[in-house]
Amino acid sequence: MDAIPLFFVLGFVARLARSDLKIPGQLYEALSIYLLLAIGLKGGMELAKQDALALLPQAMSVLVLGAIIPLIAFPVLHKLGKLDRFNAAAIAGHYGSVSVVTFAVAVDYLIARGIAYEAYMPLFLVLLEMPGIAVGILLAKMGSDLRKVRWGVLSHEIFLGKSMVLLAGGLIIGWIAGPAGLEPLEPLFFDLFKGVLCLFLLEMGLVAASQASALRTSGVFLVVFAVVMPIVSALIGTVAGLLIGLSPGGTLLLATLAASASYIAAPAAMRIAIPEANPGISITAALVVTFPFNILLGIPLYDMIVRFAHGS
Amino acid sequence: MDAIPLFFVLGFVARLARSDLKIPGQLYEALSIYLLLAIGLKGGMELAKQDALALLPQAMSVLVLGAIIPLIAFPVLHKLGKLDRFNAAAIAGHYGSVSVVTFAVAVDYLIARGIAYEAYMPLFLVLLEMPGIAVGILLAKMGSDLRKVRWGVLSHEIFLGKSMVLLAGGLIIGWIAGPAGLEPLEPLFFDLFKGVLCLFLLEMGLVAASQASALRTSGVFLVVFAVVMPIVSALIGTVAGLLIGLSPGGTLLLATLAASASYIAAPAAMRIAIPEANPGISITAALVVTFPFNILLGIPLYDMIVRFAHGS
Amino acid sequence: MDAIPLFFVLGFVARLARSDLKIPGQLYEALSIYLLLAIGLKGGMELAKQDALALLPQAMSVLVLGAIIPLIAFPVLHKLGKLDRFNAAAIAGHYGSVSVVTFAVAVDYLIARGIAYEAYMPLFLVLLEMPGIAVGILLAKMGSDLRKVRWGVLSHEIFLGKSMVLLAGGLIIGWIAGPAGLEPLEPLFFDLFKGVLCLFLLEMGLVAASQASALRTSGVFLVVFAVVMPIVSALIGTVAGLLIGLSPGGTLLLATLAASASYIAAPAAMRIAIPEANPGISITAALVVTFPFNILLGIPLYDMIVRFAHGS
Amino acid sequence: MEAETHTPQPCKLVVIISEAAIEQSLADEVMQLGAHGYTVSDVRGQGRHGARSALWGADRSIRMEILCDEETSLAILQHAEKTYFRHYAMVAYVADVGVLRPAKFKHQR
Amino acid sequence: MEAETHTPQPCKLVVIISEAAIEQSLADEVMQLGAHGYTVSDVRGQGRHGARSALWGADRSIRMEILCDEETSLAILQHAEKTYFRHYAMVAYVADVGVLRPAKFKHQR
Amino acid sequence: MEAETHTPQPCKLVVIISEAAIEQSLADEVMQLGAHGYTVSDVRGQGRHGARSALWGADRSIRMEILCDEETSLAILQHAEKTYFRHYAMVAYVADVGVLRPAKFKHQR
Ligand SMILES: Nc1ncnc2c1ncn2[C@@H]1O[C@H](COP(=O)(O)O)[C@@H](O)[C@H]1O
Ligand SMILES: Nc1ncnc2c1ncn2[C@@H]1O[C@H](COP(=O)(O)O)[C@@H](O)[C@H]1O
Ligand SMILES: Nc1ncnc2c1ncn2[C@@H]1O[C@H](COP(=O)(O)O)[C@@H](O)[C@H]1O
Ligand code: NA
Ligand code: NA
Ligand code: NA
């Protein structure tokens, strides 16, 4: 059996059982810096093998995908879920953006099954990081006087947040350095990747369990949303994958990206951009429900959907 | 020459010379999380290759071994050493439990000499972690009103302390995932193991030296105890190894486990469970005397004992 | 293209753009402990292959080289640059000592081009760490009453600073353990080296950019000094390399060591030994100007100089 | 609703420095004694029990600070004294501070 | 030149404990309001907004302390209240302390 | 034996914020001047000497707090001023606090 989800379970159970196991804060930061850089580098290296210009139409479509998802999520949350504009917008932004770790788990799923995928998919991961967050913020600000919004601060937060800098920076370095330039970095950034991912999932299990008590107060609607929304997004992602001509493996990755909700970049950006939103709500949805749902059940489910759509 | 003990010496000397070299606290925690998980995973992987049920009798015997050692140590400390009940019990608990790093050094000793051993030995390490601590606590509480003892808190401390969770969690994950599932984790958890062990020993050298001044006030008895007790325990461990039919390599590991004293899990548990005990005393014995004794002189000595016992 | 300098650029640009990207403090310390130990071990391992006694004359010459550079730099800074005695001496000490990371980048430069070099060069790195700092301190103290100087504290600071302990400790361990003893440590200390170096350069880029604003107030003289001094030192280092019979590769490394300025060991020692010196000035020169100059332009330039000198 | 004022109102600040091992129990007890919150940081130091340099697990110390009303502050100090002073490395002190929203820190008895 | 004395002179100490996300803005604003410096440390804790255990990014808190004159201390407290108390986990208090060189902390208006 | 009371008795708290480089010497000197202990934490900040962001080695700051009697508090402040204020980034202040066991912090002269 694959070891990765087991680490999440270990962390989750340990915390529920009130063990004193903790991942020190700076180790957590070190692990995320590593994961973001490694994924960026990997993507950049693959990009160096491609004709980057030829990817432009696909890239544009992916940006649109990232903007559509929060536009769908927002009215559901606001109208159906009766959440105020700020919270609805913030949650929508989390689901428009992506989870790097969920992506990594999906890649691992494909590799373990020997399914091929477009190796430049991390480029799309980078592209999908921002637009969802941006749309979420815009949705929150639409009620207020748009001239009062500090656009500079906001775009700074979106484009220069550390996740973005590491992902995009890694991508660009990988692109410039190319496979030959990256070869000496492989033992650190590629060979250790899956092991580090396990440590990160252990930590995510701890964090998710520590937030789990919020489930009781969050209401049924939020839990249902956090399970149904990813499936809807995965469907949209599957359609997008078909439209831009991805392989089944690539389509699964795009569907998973669409289905995943950010819990690193988005919370940081939203806290500054939409202070009115309660961060507890979006994190409970994204991390306590959607994240484990995706890595435990979602990915196999999306795989079935994608196979069906690809007619295989 | 083997590099591992040299790192301990480097740390020890650096600190005695009052160098400002320090291992940052969170790096120390990261290293121990890594070591505990890695040993657990390794053991679990080997367990997956075994008929686990067949190990049950051996496992039971090992649990008994862990309970016997503190029962021997306690009267020696209390009667002969004139230590009060609390300190005697706490120290006995440290020696009943085990040192993960000493175990790792002994494994390395065997590998370097090409001596075979039962690959599932980490299972016994996990089993030996607890009973010694539990017996130590019981010994301390025997004087007081047993109904007043907060058993819930104590057993929580013993079974859900982070060492236990990581060791046992790693073991279970390794067991479930099996060799195939762990393969992608090997570069991190297995290939880097010995290097990380060196860093940890550097830190242990620093810590041991920082506690070394306590030797002056601790009295001759404690130092003698901290050298003689491991040898006695190693003899018992050797007998136990013979009784349960371990190979010479496995017997050496069991003897070393018996001889080793805990300085990670036990101090944490004892501080909560026996607040009356002075943590300085047990740590001086376990870390400043017994630990270096074991890794520098003890293991070769136990090897001779085991060879003699196995008649080889 | 080589990836290493790109990480420096990424850090530098991210910080200038006011991204919130940060390397946590303890990760920074962990990375430097790793780099210093790894370089020491590598050098010690190569030393074990040599007749160490035969290196004695070369080693003595290298010590002299380390003492000469600050003696040249000091009058320039004091007379020409109009810096007071304390600041001039402190800066001179920084340039007399060496930058471990610059050395590692130069080694990487040689490996990437398949140029051979004396594998025991890290020994010279260790030797060059101290004398520059010592001479710098002496220069600062010459004005004051020499009997009042706390020589004990100073020599402690120089010989037992953590950089020195890790470098020299690694060297000695590598020497004693030899290639066979170090083999199991290779995955950690050698295979990951270049990747870790990249992370460290990312951090150095962040730090350099955070100090860059000091450039505005530091004056033109300092910037010119921080570019010209390395070139002068590289010339001296080249001559020294020729005199002691190093290969072109070894000569380039010695030239680079001479050219490099310390920003880890020296600032720490100087802050204690010469409190009157403003640490901002020396760090701006060494880290913001000289370090990027060396890794981006200097090394190729010194390569040309060395080739010319070696007549190849 | 909290009463808010625009000049600081008196409030007590209790600070406890002790072994990291008791962080969780101390936090639970402080809340039980009537505090509405607390703040913890990692520290190192020296005292009657020698140096605690936070070099490794058993050697770590924490500093907890608690804003509360006077009654709670006394209860916390006395509880700490009774429960921990004997067997644990610990110091504790109380200071007078001013806060804008004193109601936030008042124990409803 | 600063006036220096050898007995401590009165000065105010403002302490703000809040979410790590606002560290940078808070620091900028504190300086704008007339402080000449500040000190920040990483903390964890619990309060009205529940536990903030610093387990991970969004969960980190900081403690900022500012030595300043009384006017600035009030300005900072009121600014914090106006800007952050509503939407952010935050507590703030002010204390009377003594410093040797009070001029260092005085705002030139 | 220490005299113990159940209401807090006056005591001084000295806080020094400065460069990490001098932690060891400062600690030694504080003990020599009559303190019986101290507590240190890692901080970052900004002041007259610009930002000290703890990004890397030379940039780290520490915060040391010392409970002691008034005489010792003055001795520490004056020593810090004489020895470090000129060349090191440093601030220091003293506050009045209450402790349960004042004898623990009193210097026997
Ligand atoms: N006089 C003091 N001033 C400040 N902190 C102290 C003082 N004495 C002790 N401490 C702190 O409290 C911890 C426990 O003190 P003790 O119980 O005296 O060993 C020490 O490790 C220090 O961190
Ligand atoms: N009574 C208190 N004493 C000390 N710290 C507090 C207190 N209440 C809250 N805090 C700190 O301030 C943060 C935010 O508080 P709150 O806005 O009440 O959630 C908490 O996470 C604690 O670190
Ligand atoms: N007004 C202030 N309030 C709080 N901390 C300060 C203040 N001024 C300086 N500091 C701290 O003391 C350190 C040294 O201050 P300075 O010597 O003014 O550069 C700074 O890095 C801050 O951490
Ligand atoms: Na998404
Ligand atoms: Na044992
Ligand atoms: Na140099």
Coordinates of N, CA, C and O in Angstrom, one line a residue, chain F:
Chain F
M1 N 16.6 29.6 55.0 CA 15.3 29.4 54.5 C 14.7 30.7 53.9 O 14.8 31.7 54.5
E2 N 14.0 30.5 52.8 CA 13.3 31.7 52.3 C 12.0 32.1 53.0 O 11.3 31.2 53.5
A3 N 11.8 33.3 53.2 CA 10.6 33.8 53.8 C 9.5 33.7 52.6 O 9.7 34.3 51.6
E4 N 8.4 33.1 52.9 CA 7.4 33.0 51.9 C 6.1 33.7 52.3 O 5.8 33.7 53.5
T5 N 5.5 34.4 51.5 CA 4.3 35.2 51.8 C 3.2 34.8 50.8 O 3.5 34.1 49.8
H6 N 2.0 35.2 51.1 CA 1.0 34.8 50.1 C 0.4 36.0 49.3 O -0.5 35.9 48.6
T7 N 1.0 37.2 49.6 CA 0.7 38.3 48.7 C 2.0 38.8 48.1 O 3.0 38.7 48.7
P8 N 1.9 39.2 46.8 CA 3.1 39.6 46.1 C 3.9 40.7 46.8 O 3.3 41.7 47.3
Q9 N 5.2 40.6 46.9 CA 6.1 41.6 47.5 C 6.8 42.3 46.4 O 7.2 41.7 45.4
P10 N 7.2 43.6 46.6 CA 7.8 44.3 45.5 C 9.2 43.7 45.1 O 9.9 43.3 45.9
C11 N 9.5 43.8 43.8 CA 10.7 43.3 43.3 C 10.9 44.1 42.0 O 10.0 44.7 41.4
K12 N 12.2 44.1 41.5 CA 12.4 44.8 40.2 C 12.6 43.8 39.1 O 13.1 42.7 39.3
L13 N 12.2 44.2 37.9 CA 12.4 43.4 36.7 C 13.2 44.3 35.7 O 12.7 45.3 35.3
V14 N 14.4 43.8 35.4 CA 15.2 44.5 34.4 C 15.1 43.8 33.1 O 15.1 42.5 33.0
V15 N 14.8 44.5 32.0 CA 14.8 43.9 30.7 C 15.9 44.5 29.8 O 15.9 45.8 29.7
I16 N 16.7 43.7 29.1 CA 17.7 44.2 28.2 C 17.5 43.6 26.9 O 17.4 42.3 26.8
I17 N 17.4 44.3 25.8 CA 17.3 43.8 24.5 C 18.6 44.2 23.7 O 18.9 45.4 23.7
S18 N 19.3 43.3 23.2 CA 20.5 43.6 22.6 C 21.0 42.6 21.5 O 20.2 41.6 21.2
E19 N 22.2 42.7 21.0 CA 22.7 41.8 20.0 C 23.0 40.4 20.6 O 23.5 40.3 21.7
A20 N 22.7 39.3 19.9 CA 22.9 38.0 20.4 C 24.4 37.7 20.7 O 24.7 36.9 21.5
A21 N 25.3 38.5 20.0 CA 26.7 38.3 20.2 C 27.1 38.4 21.7 O 28.1 37.8 22.1
I22 N 26.4 39.2 22.4 CA 26.9 39.5 23.8 C 26.1 38.7 24.8 O 26.2 38.9 26.0
E23 N 25.2 37.8 24.4 CA 24.4 37.0 25.4 C 25.2 36.4 26.5 O 24.9 36.6 27.7
Q24 N 26.3 35.7 26.1 CA 27.1 35.0 27.1 C 27.7 36.0 28.1 O 27.6 35.8 29.4
S25 N 28.4 37.0 27.6 CA 29.1 37.9 28.5 C 28.0 38.6 29.4 O 28.2 38.8 30.6
L26 N 26.9 39.1 28.8 CA 25.9 39.8 29.6 C 25.4 38.9 30.7 O 25.3 39.3 31.9
A27 N 25.2 37.6 30.4 CA 24.7 36.7 31.4 C 25.7 36.6 32.6 O 25.3 36.6 33.7
D28 N 26.9 36.4 32.2 CA 28.0 36.3 33.2 C 28.0 37.5 34.1 O 28.0 37.4 35.4
E29 N 27.9 38.7 33.5 CA 28.1 39.9 34.2 C 26.9 40.1 35.1 O 27.0 40.6 36.3
V30 N 25.7 39.8 34.6 CA 24.4 40.0 35.4 C 24.5 39.2 36.7 O 24.1 39.6 37.8
M31 N 25.0 37.9 36.5 CA 25.1 37.1 37.7 C 26.2 37.7 38.7 O 26.0 37.6 39.9
Q32 N 27.3 38.2 38.2 CA 28.3 38.8 39.0 C 27.8 40.0 39.8 O 28.2 40.2 40.9
L33 N 26.9 40.7 39.1 CA 26.4 41.9 39.8 C 25.3 41.6 40.8 O 24.8 42.6 41.5
G34 N 25.0 40.4 41.0 CA 24.1 40.0 42.2 C 22.8 39.4 41.8 O 22.1 39.0 42.7
A35 N 22.5 39.2 40.5 CA 21.3 38.5 40.1 C 21.4 37.1 40.4 O 22.6 36.5 40.4
H36 N 20.3 36.4 40.7 CA 20.4 34.9 41.0 C 19.9 34.1 39.8 O 19.8 32.9 39.9
G37 N 19.5 34.8 38.7 CA 19.0 34.1 37.6 C 18.7 35.1 36.5 O 18.7 36.3 36.7
Y38 N 18.3 34.6 35.3 CA 17.9 35.4 34.2 C 17.2 34.5 33.2 O 17.3 33.3 33.3
T39 N 16.4 35.1 32.3 CA 15.7 34.4 31.3 C 15.9 35.1 30.0 O 15.9 36.3 29.9
V40 N 16.2 34.3 28.9 CA 16.6 34.9 27.6 C 15.6 34.3 26.6 O 15.3 33.2 26.6
S41 N 15.2 35.2 25.6 CA 14.5 34.7 24.5 C 15.1 35.4 23.2 O 15.7 36.4 23.3
D42 N 14.8 34.7 22.1 CA 15.3 35.3 20.8 C 14.3 36.2 20.2 O 13.1 35.9 20.1
V43 N 14.7 37.4 19.8 CA 13.8 38.4 19.3 C 14.4 39.1 18.0 O 15.5 38.8 17.7
R44 N 13.6 39.9 17.4 CA 14.0 40.7 16.3 C 13.5 42.1 16.5 O 12.7 42.3 17.4
G45 N 13.9 43.0 15.7 CA 13.4 44.4 16.0 C 14.0 45.4 15.2 O 14.7 45.2 14.2
Q46 N 13.7 46.7 15.6 CA 14.3 47.8 14.9 C 14.6 48.9 15.9 O 13.9 49.0 17.0
G47 N 15.5 49.7 15.7 CA 15.9 50.8 16.6 C 16.8 51.8 15.9 O 16.8 51.9 14.7
R48 N 17.6 52.5 16.7 CA 18.5 53.5 16.2 C 19.5 52.9 15.2 O 19.9 53.5 14.3
H49 N 19.9 51.6 15.5 CA 20.8 51.0 14.6 C 20.2 50.3 13.4 O 20.8 49.4 12.8
G50 N 19.0 50.7 13.1 CA 18.3 50.1 11.9 C 17.6 48.8 12.3 O 17.5 48.4 13.5
A51 N 17.2 48.1 11.3 CA 16.4 46.8 11.5 C 17.4 45.7 11.8 O 18.5 45.6 11.3
R52 N 17.0 44.9 12.8 CA 17.7 43.7 13.1 C 16.7 42.5 13.0 O 16.0 42.2 13.9
S53 N 16.7 41.9 11.8 CA 15.6 41.0 11.5 C 15.8 39.6 11.8 O 15.0 38.7 11.5
A54 N 16.9 39.3 12.4 CA 17.2 37.9 12.8 C 17.2 37.0 11.6 O 16.9 35.8 11.7
L55 N 17.5 37.6 10.4 CA 17.5 36.8 9.2 C 18.7 35.8 9.2 O 18.6 34.8 8.6
W56 N 19.8 36.2 9.9 CA 21.0 35.4 9.8 C 21.8 35.7 11.0 O 21.5 36.5 11.9
G57 N 22.9 35.0 11.2 CA 23.7 35.0 12.4 C 23.9 36.4 13.0 O 23.5 36.7 14.1
A58 N 24.6 37.3 12.3 CA 25.0 38.6 12.8 C 23.8 39.5 13.1 O 24.0 40.5 13.7
D59 N 22.7 39.1 12.7 CA 21.5 39.9 12.8 C 20.6 39.5 13.9 O 19.5 40.1 14.0
R60 N 21.0 38.6 14.7 CA 20.1 38.1 15.8 C 20.1 39.0 17.0 O 21.2 39.5 17.4
S61 N 19.0 39.1 17.7 CA 18.9 39.9 18.9 C 18.4 39.0 20.0 O 17.7 38.0 19.8
I62 N 18.6 39.3 21.3 CA 18.1 38.6 22.4 C 17.4 39.6 23.3 O 17.7 40.8 23.3
R63 N 16.5 39.0 24.1 CA 15.8 39.8 25.2 C 16.1 39.1 26.5 O 15.8 37.9 26.6
M64 N 16.7 39.8 27.4 CA 17.1 39.1 28.7 C 16.2 39.8 29.8 O 16.2 41.0 29.9
E65 N 15.6 39.0 30.6 CA 14.9 39.6 31.8 C 15.4 39.1 33.1 O 15.7 37.9 33.2
I66 N 15.5 40.0 34.0 CA 16.2 39.6 35.3 C 15.3 40.2 36.4 O 15.1 41.4 36.5
L67 N 14.9 39.3 37.3 CA 14.2 39.7 38.5 C 15.3 39.9 39.6 O 16.1 39.0 39.8
C68 N 15.3 41.0 40.3 CA 16.3 41.3 41.3 C 15.9 42.4 42.2 O 14.8 43.0 42.0
D69 N 16.7 42.7 43.2 CA 16.3 43.8 44.1 C 16.8 45.1 43.5 O 17.4 45.1 42.4
E70 N 16.3 46.2 44.0 CA 16.5 47.5 43.4 C 18.0 47.8 43.2 O 18.4 48.3 42.1
E71 N 18.8 47.5 44.2 CA 20.2 47.8 44.1 C 20.8 47.1 42.9 O 21.6 47.7 42.1
T72 N 20.6 45.8 42.8 CA 21.1 45.1 41.7 C 20.6 45.6 40.3 O 21.3 45.7 39.3
S73 N 19.3 46.0 40.3 CA 18.7 46.5 39.1 C 19.5 47.7 38.6 O 19.8 47.8 37.4
L74 N 19.8 48.6 39.5 CA 20.5 49.8 39.1 C 21.9 49.4 38.7 O 22.4 50.0 37.7
A75 N 22.5 48.5 39.4 CA 23.9 48.1 39.0 C 23.9 47.5 37.6 O 24.8 47.8 36.8
I76 N 22.9 46.7 37.3 CA 22.8 46.1 36.0 C 22.6 47.2 34.9 O 23.3 47.2 33.9
L77 N 21.7 48.0 35.1 CA 21.4 49.1 34.1 C 22.7 49.9 33.9 O 23.0 50.2 32.7
Q78 N 23.3 50.3 35.0 CA 24.5 51.2 34.8 C 25.6 50.4 34.2 O 26.4 51.0 33.3
H79 N 25.8 49.2 34.5 CA 26.8 48.4 33.9 C 26.6 48.3 32.4 O 27.5 48.4 31.5
A80 N 25.3 48.0 32.0 CA 25.0 47.8 30.6 C 25.2 49.1 29.9 O 25.8 49.2 28.8
E81 N 24.8 50.2 30.5 CA 25.1 51.5 29.9 C 26.5 51.8 29.6 O 26.9 52.2 28.5
K82 N 27.3 51.6 30.7 CA 28.8 51.8 30.6 C 29.4 50.9 29.5 O 30.3 51.4 28.7
T83 N 29.1 49.7 29.5 CA 29.8 48.7 28.8 C 29.3 48.6 27.3 O 30.1 48.4 26.4
Y84 N 28.0 48.7 27.1 CA 27.5 48.3 25.8 C 26.8 49.4 25.0 O 26.8 49.4 23.8
F85 N 26.2 50.4 25.7 CA 25.3 51.3 25.0 C 26.0 52.0 23.8 O 25.4 52.3 22.8
R86 N 27.3 52.3 24.0 CA 28.0 53.0 23.0 C 28.2 52.3 21.7 O 27.9 52.8 20.6
H87 N 28.5 51.0 21.8 CA 28.9 50.3 20.6 C 27.9 49.2 20.1 O 28.1 48.7 19.0
Y88 N 27.0 48.9 21.0 CA 26.1 47.8 20.6 C 24.6 48.3 20.5 O 24.2 49.3 21.2
A89 N 23.9 47.7 19.6 CA 22.4 48.0 19.6 C 21.9 47.4 20.9 O 22.0 46.3 21.2
M90 N 21.2 48.3 21.6 CA 20.7 47.9 23.0 C 19.7 48.8 23.5 O 19.8 50.1 23.4
V91 N 18.6 48.3 24.1 CA 17.8 49.1 25.0 C 17.6 48.3 26.3 O 17.8 47.1 26.3
A92 N 17.3 49.1 27.3 CA 17.1 48.4 28.6 C 16.1 49.2 29.4 O 15.9 50.4 29.2
Y93 N 15.3 48.5 30.2 CA 14.3 49.2 31.0 C 14.1 48.4 32.3 O 14.5 47.2 32.4
V94 N 13.5 49.1 33.3 CA 13.2 48.4 34.6 C 11.8 48.6 34.9 O 11.2 49.7 34.6
A95 N 11.2 47.6 35.5 CA 9.8 47.7 35.9 C 9.6 47.2 37.3 O 10.4 46.5 37.9
D96 N 8.5 47.7 38.0 CA 8.1 47.2 39.3 C 7.2 46.1 39.2 O 6.2 46.2 38.5
V97 N 7.5 45.0 39.8 CA 6.7 43.8 39.8 C 6.5 43.3 41.2 O 7.1 43.8 42.1
G98 N 5.7 42.3 41.3 CA 5.5 41.6 42.6 C 5.8 40.2 42.5 O 5.5 39.5 41.5
V99 N 6.5 39.6 43.5 CA 6.8 38.2 43.6 C 6.4 37.6 44.9 O 6.3 38.3 45.9
L100 N 6.1 36.3 44.9 CA 5.7 35.7 46.2 C 6.9 35.5 47.1 O 6.7 35.5 48.3
R101 N 8.1 35.2 46.5 CA 9.2 34.9 47.4 C 10.3 35.8 47.2 O 11.3 35.5 46.5
P102 N 10.2 37.1 47.7 CA 11.2 38.1 47.3 C 12.6 37.7 47.7 O 13.6 38.1 47.0
A103 N 12.8 36.8 48.7 CA 14.1 36.5 49.2 C 14.9 35.8 48.0 O 16.1 35.9 47.9
K104 N 14.2 35.1 47.2 CA 14.8 34.4 46.1 C 15.6 35.3 45.2 O 16.6 34.9 44.5
F105 N 15.2 36.6 45.1 CA 15.8 37.5 44.2 C 16.7 38.6 44.8 O 17.1 39.5 44.2
K106 N 16.9 38.4 46.2 CA 17.7 39.4 46.9 C 19.1 39.0 46.9 O 19.5 37.9 47.1
H107 N 20.0 40.0 46.7 CA 21.4 39.8 46.7 C 21.9 39.9 48.1 O 21.7 40.9 48.8
Q108 N 22.6 38.8 48.5 CA 23.3 38.9 49.9 C 24.6 39.6 49.8 O 25.5 39.1 49.2
R109 N 24.6 40.8 50.4 CA 25.9 41.6 50.3 C 26.6 41.5 51.6 O 26.1 41.1 52.6

